[in-house]
Short mmCIF file of C-alpha atoms and ligand atoms in Angstrom, two decimals:
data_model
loop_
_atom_site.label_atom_id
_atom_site.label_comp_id
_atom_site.label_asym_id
_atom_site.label_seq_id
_atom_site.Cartn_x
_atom_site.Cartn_y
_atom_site.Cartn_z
CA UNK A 1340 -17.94 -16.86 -1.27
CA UNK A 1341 -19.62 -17.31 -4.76
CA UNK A 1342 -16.67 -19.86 -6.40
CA UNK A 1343 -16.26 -20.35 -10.29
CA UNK A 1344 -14.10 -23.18 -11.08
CA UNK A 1345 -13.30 -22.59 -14.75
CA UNK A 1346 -10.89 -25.60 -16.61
CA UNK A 1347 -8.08 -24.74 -18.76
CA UNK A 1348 -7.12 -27.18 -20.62
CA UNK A 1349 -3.86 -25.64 -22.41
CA UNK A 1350 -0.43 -27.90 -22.57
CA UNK A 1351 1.26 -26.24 -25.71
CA UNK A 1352 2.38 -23.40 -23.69
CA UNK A 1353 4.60 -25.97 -21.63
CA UNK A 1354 7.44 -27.69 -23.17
CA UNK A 1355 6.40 -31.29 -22.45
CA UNK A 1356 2.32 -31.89 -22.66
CA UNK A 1357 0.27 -33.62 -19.63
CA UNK A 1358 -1.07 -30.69 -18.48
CA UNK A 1359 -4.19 -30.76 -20.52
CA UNK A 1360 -5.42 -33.20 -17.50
CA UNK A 1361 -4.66 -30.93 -14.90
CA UNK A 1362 -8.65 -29.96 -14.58
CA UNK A 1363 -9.56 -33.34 -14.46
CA UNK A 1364 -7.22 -33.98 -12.04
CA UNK A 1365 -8.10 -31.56 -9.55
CA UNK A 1366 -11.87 -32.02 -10.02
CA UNK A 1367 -10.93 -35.83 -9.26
CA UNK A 1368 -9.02 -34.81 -6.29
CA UNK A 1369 -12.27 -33.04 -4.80
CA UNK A 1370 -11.51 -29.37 -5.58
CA UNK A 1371 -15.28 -28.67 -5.16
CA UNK A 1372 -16.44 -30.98 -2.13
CA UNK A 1373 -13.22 -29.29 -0.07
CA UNK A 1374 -14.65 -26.14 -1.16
CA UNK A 1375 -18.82 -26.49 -0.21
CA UNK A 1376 -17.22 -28.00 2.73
CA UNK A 1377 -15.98 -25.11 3.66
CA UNK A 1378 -19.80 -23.08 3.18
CA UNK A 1379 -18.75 -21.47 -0.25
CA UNK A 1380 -21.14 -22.02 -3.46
CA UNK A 1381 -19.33 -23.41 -5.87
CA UNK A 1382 -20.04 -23.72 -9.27
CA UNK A 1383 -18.29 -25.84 -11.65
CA UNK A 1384 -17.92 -24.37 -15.76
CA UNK A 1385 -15.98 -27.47 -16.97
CA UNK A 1386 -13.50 -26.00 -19.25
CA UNK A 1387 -13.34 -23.40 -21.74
CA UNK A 1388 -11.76 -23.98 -24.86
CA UNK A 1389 -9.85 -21.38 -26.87
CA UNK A 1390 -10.70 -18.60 -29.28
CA UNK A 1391 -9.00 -18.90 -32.54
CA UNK A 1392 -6.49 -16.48 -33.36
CA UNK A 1393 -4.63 -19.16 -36.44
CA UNK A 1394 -1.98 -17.65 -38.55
CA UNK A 1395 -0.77 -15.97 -35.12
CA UNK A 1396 2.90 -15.30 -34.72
CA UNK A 1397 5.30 -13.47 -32.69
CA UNK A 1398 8.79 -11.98 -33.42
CA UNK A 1399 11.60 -14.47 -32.08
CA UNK A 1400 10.61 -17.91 -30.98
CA UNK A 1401 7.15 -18.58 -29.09
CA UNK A 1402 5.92 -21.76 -29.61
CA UNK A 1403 2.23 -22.38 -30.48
CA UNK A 1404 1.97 -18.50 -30.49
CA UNK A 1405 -1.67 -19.06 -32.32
CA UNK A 1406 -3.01 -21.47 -29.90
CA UNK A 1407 -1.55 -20.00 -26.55
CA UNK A 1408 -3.05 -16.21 -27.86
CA UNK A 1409 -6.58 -17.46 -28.45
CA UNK A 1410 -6.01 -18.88 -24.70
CA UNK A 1411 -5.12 -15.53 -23.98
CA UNK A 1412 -8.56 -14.05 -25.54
CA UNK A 1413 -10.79 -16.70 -23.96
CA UNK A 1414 -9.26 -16.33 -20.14
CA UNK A 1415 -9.26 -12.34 -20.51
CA UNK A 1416 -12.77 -12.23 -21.42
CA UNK A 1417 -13.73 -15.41 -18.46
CA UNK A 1418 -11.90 -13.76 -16.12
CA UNK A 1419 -13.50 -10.48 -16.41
CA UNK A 1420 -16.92 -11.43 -16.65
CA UNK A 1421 -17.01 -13.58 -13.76
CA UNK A 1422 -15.21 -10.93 -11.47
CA UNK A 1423 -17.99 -8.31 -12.86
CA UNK A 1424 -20.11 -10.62 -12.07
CA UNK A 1425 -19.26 -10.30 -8.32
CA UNK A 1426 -17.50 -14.27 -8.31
CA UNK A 1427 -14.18 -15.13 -7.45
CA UNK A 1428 -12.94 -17.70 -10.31
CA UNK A 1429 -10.39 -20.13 -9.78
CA UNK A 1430 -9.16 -21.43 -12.68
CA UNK A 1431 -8.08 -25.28 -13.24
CA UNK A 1432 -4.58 -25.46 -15.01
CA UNK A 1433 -3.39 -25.87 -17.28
CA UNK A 1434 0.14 -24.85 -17.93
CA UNK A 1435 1.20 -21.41 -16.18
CA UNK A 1436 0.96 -19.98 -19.77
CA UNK A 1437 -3.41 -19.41 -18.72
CA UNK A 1438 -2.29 -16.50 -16.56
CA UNK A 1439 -1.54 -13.86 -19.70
CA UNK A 1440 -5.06 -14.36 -19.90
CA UNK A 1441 -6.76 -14.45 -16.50
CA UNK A 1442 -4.43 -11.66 -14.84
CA UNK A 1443 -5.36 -9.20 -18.10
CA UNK A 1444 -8.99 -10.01 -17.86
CA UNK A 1445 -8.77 -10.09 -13.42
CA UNK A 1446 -6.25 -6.06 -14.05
CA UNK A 1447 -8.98 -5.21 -16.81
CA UNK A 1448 -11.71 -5.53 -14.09
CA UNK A 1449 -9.99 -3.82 -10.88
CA UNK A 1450 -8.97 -1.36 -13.40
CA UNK A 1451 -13.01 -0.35 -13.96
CA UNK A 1452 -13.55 -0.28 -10.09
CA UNK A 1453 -10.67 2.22 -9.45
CA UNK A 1454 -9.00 -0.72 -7.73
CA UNK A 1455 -5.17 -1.77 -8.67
CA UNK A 1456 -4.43 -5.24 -8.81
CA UNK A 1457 -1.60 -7.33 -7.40
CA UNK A 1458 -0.28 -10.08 -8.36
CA UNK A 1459 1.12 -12.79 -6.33
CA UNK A 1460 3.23 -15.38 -8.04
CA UNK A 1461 4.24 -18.92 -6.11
CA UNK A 1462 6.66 -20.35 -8.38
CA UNK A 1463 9.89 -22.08 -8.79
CA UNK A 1464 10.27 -19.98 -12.08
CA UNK A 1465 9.84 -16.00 -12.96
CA UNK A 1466 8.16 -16.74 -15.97
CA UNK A 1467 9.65 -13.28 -17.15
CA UNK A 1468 11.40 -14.09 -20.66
CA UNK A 1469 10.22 -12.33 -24.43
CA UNK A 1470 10.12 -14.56 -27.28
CA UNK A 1471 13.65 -13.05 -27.56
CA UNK A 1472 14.95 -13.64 -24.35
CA UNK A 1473 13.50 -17.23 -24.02
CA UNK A 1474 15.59 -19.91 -24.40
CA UNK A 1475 13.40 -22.64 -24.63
CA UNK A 1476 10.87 -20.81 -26.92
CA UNK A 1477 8.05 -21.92 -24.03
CA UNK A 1478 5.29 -19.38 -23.27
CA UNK A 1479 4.55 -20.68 -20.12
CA UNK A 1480 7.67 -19.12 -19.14
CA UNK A 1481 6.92 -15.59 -20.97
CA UNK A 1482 3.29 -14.72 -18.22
CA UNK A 1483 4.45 -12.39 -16.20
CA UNK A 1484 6.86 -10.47 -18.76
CA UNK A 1485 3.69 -10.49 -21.19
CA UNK A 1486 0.97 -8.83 -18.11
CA UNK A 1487 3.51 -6.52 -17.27
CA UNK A 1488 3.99 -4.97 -20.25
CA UNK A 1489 7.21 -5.75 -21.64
CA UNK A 1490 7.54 -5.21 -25.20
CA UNK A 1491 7.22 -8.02 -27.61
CA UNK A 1492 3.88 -9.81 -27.04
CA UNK A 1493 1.83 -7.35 -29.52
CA UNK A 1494 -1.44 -8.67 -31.01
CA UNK A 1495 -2.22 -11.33 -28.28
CA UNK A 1496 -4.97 -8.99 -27.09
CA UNK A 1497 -6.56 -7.16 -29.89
CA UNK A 1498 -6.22 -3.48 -28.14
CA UNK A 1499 -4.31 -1.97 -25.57
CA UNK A 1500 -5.65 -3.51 -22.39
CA UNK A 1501 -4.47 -2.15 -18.72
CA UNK A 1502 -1.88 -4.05 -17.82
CA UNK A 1503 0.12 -4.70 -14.14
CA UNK A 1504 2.47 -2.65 -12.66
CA UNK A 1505 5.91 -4.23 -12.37
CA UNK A 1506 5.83 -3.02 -8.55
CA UNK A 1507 2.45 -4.67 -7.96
CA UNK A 1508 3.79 -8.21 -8.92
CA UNK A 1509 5.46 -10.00 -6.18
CA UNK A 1510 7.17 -13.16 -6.65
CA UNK A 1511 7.60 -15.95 -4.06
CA UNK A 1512 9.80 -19.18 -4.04
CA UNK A 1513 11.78 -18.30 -7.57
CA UNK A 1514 14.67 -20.28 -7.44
CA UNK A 1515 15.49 -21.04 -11.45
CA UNK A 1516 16.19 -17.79 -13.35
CA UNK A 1517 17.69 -17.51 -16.97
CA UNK A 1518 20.32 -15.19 -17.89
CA UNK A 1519 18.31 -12.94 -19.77
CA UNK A 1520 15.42 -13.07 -17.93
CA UNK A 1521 16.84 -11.87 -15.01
CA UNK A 1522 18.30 -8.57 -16.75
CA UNK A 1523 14.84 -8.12 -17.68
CA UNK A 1524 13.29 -8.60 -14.76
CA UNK A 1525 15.86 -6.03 -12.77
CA UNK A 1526 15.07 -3.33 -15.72
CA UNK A 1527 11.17 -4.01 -14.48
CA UNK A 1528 11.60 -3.77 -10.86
CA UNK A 1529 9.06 -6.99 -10.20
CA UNK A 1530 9.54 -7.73 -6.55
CA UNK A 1531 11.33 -11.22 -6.17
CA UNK A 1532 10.84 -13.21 -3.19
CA UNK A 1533 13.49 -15.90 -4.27
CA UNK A 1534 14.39 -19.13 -1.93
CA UNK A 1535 17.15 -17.83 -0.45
CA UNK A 1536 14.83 -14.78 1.52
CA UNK A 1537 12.49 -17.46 2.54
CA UNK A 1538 15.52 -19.16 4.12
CA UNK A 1539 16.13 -15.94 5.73
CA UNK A 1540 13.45 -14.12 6.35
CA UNK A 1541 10.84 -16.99 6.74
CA UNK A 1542 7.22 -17.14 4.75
CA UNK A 1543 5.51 -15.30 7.54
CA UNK A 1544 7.05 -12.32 7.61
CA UNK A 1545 7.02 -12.16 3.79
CA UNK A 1546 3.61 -12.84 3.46
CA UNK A 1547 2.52 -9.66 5.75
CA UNK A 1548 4.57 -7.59 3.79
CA UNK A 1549 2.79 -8.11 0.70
CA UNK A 1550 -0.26 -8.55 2.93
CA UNK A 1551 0.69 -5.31 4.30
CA UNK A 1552 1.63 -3.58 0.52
CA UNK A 1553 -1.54 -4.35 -0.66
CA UNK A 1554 -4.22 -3.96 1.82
CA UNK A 1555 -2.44 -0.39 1.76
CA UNK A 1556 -3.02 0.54 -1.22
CA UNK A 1557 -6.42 -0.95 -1.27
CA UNK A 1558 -5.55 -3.25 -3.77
CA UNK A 1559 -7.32 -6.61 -5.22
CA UNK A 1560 -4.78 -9.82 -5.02
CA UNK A 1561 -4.32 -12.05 -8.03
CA UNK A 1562 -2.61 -15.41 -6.62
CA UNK A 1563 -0.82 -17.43 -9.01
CA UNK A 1564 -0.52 -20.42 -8.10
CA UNK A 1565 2.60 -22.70 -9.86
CA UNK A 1566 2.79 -26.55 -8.45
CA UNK A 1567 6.52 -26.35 -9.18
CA UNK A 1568 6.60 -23.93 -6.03
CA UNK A 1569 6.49 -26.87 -3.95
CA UNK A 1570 9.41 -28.77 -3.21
CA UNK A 1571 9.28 -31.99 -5.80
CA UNK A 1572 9.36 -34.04 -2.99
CA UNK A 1573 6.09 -33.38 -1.39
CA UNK A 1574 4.65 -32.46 -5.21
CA UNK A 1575 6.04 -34.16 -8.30
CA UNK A 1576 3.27 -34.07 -10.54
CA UNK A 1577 4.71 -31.32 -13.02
CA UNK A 1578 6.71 -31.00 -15.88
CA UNK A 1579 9.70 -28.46 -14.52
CA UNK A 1580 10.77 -29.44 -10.98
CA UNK A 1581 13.78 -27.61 -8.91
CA UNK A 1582 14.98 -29.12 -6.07
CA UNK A 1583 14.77 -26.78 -2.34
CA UNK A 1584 10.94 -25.34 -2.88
CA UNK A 1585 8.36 -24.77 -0.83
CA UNK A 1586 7.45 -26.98 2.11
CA UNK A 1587 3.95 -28.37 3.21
CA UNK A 1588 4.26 -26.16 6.19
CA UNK A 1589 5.09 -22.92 4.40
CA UNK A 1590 2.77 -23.77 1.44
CA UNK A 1591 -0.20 -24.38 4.10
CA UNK A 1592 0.76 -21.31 6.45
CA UNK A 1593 1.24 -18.58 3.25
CA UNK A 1594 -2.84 -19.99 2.17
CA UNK A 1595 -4.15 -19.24 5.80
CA UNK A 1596 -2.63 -15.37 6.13
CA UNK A 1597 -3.78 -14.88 2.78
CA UNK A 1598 -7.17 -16.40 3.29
CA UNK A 1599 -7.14 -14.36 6.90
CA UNK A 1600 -6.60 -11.21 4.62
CA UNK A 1601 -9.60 -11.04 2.64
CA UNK A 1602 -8.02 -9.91 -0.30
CA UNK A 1603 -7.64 -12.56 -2.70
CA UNK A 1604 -10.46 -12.05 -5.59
CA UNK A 1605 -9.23 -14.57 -8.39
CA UNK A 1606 -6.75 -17.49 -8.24
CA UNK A 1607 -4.87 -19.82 -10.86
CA UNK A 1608 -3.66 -23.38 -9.79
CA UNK A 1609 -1.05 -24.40 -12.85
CA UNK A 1610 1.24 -26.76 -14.02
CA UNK A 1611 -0.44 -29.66 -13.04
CA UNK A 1612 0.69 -32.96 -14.56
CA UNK A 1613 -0.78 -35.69 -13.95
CA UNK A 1614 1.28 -37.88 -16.21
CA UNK A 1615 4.30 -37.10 -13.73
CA UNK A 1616 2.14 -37.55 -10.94
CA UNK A 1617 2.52 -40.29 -8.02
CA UNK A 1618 -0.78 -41.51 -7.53
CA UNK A 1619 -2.54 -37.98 -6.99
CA UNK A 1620 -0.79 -37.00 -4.63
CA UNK A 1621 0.27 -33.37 -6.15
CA UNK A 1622 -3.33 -32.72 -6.99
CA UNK A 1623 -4.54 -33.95 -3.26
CA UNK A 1624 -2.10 -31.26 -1.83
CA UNK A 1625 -3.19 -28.86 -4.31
CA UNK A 1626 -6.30 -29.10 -3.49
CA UNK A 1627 -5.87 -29.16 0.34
CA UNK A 1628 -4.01 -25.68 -0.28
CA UNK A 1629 -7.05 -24.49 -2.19
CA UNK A 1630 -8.85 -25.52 1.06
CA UNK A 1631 -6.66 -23.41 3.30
CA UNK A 1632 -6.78 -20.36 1.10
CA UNK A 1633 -10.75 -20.39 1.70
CA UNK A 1634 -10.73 -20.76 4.92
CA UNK A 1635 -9.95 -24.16 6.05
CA UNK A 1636 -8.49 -24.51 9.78
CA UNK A 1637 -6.15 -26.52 11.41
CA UNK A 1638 -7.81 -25.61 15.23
C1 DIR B 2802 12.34 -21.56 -18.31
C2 DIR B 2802 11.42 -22.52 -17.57
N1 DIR B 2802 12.61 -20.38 -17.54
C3 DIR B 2802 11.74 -21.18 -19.66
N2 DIR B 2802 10.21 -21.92 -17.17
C4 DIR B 2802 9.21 -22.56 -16.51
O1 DIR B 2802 11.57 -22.09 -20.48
O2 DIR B 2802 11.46 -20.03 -19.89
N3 DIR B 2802 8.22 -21.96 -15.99
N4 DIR B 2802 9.24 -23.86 -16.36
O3 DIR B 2802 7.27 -22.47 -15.19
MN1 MN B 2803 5.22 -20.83 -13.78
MN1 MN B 2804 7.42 -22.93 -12.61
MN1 MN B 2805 1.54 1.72 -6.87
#
């Protein structure tokens, strides 16, 4: 594969900063060496920076509307060029806040090929509140409302841009909902994978049903990639941990049956902190995920 890593830089969408070194991080960690290891050509953009959109606001409370909308602008327009392009970016995070941007720009370019996209999102959180449902005012917890359409986000992209089908968004490890959020996220009809039907169910046969959902419908795969899907045991190097996520094992096995699908065309890894972190070890096992998602092998 023809790689783009493109850094994000953005903290303010996060409600404590740190995350601003997440790109660093991961580069440190070896993000690109795993990667040409593997045989892909990887190039590294260093990071983008964001338009300015100052003077911004939204209706309710949205902190650093201004700064986290020129984000917005930047990752549509990196997003979209690279996939034209015919590259697969994977951008560095960054708080989760970066995906309004790159899953617009990434449903903006499957939209021109006739192609739906899908969106898969690892994640303790939904990251499915309004600036009037949010209780913490955050907009790192406002993504996935914001690509999907829900009203109350207008003027962070300048026109009407295709946006993602509720149905085409499934979400995997949620186990921290608010109150409002989740009304609004049962009005949508987003598919929610929470902790409890991993329990159940097990990763596996999760994974081939969205595996399965999209590959029928000949759809292109947006991952989404939250550290705070992993269990804070095994990854405690960001800002909003929940106890019970993801372990190594289901982490590492839901990377190889996506990698094994060929469908993944763009890819956010978020909510890095580095500040929290124990001695890179989140960004080592981020990075070793990264690995398995292109193709590394175990035998
Ligand atoms: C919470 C936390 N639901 C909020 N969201 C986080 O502030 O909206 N998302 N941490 O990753
Ligand atoms: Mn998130
Ligand atoms: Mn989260
Ligand atoms: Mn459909």
């Amino acid at each position: 594969k023809n790689i783009v890593l493109l850094g994000a830089p953005v903290e303010e969408g996060a409600g404590r900063l740190g995350c601003a070194m997440g790109p660093a991080a991961l580069r440190l960690a070896g993000i690109q060496p795993a990667l040409e290891k593997l045989g892909h050509t990887v190039e590294d953009r260093g990071n983008l920076a964001p338009e300015n959109l100052s003077g911004f606001t939204l209706p309710g409370l949205a902190r650093n509307a201004a700064l986290i909308g020129g984000w917005t602008r930047t990752l549509d327009r990196a997003a979209y060029e690279t996939l034209k392009d015919g590259r697969m970016p994977i951008f560095l995070g960054g708080d989760h806040s970066l995906s309004m941007g790159t899953v617009a720009g990434a449903a903006r370019h499957a939209e021109e090929q006739g192609r739906k996209l899908f969106v898969l999102w690892m994640d303790a959180h939904a990251d499915f509140n309004t600036p009037v449902t949010s209780p913490s005012g955050n907009m790192h917890g406002m993504s996935v409302a914001f690509f999907c359409g829900v009203d109350g986000f207008s003027g962070i992209l300048p026109d009407d841009r295709p946006v993602v089908a509720p149905e085409h968004v499934f979400m995997c490890g949620i186990r921290s909902i608010d109150l409002d959020e989740r009304a609004e996220l049962t009005k949508a009809g987003v598919n929610v994978f929470d902790m409890r039907s991993i329990d159940e169910h097990g990763i596996v046969a999760l994974m081939k049903r969205i595996i399965e959902t999209v590959s029928g419908a000949d759809g292109l795969l947006h991952v989404s990639f939250d550290t705070d899907f992993l269990d804070p045991d095994i990854a405690p190097g960001t800002g909003t941990i929940v106890r019970g996520g993801g372990t190594y094992r289901e982490a590492h096995v839901a990377m190889e049956m996506l990698y094994d699908s060929g469908l993944v065309t763009s890819l956010d890894i978020v909510e890095l902190n580095p500040f929290l972190d124990d001695r890179g070890k989140s960004a080592y096992l981020l990075v070793e995920l990264v690995s398995s998602l292109f193709g590394q092998k175990i035998f």
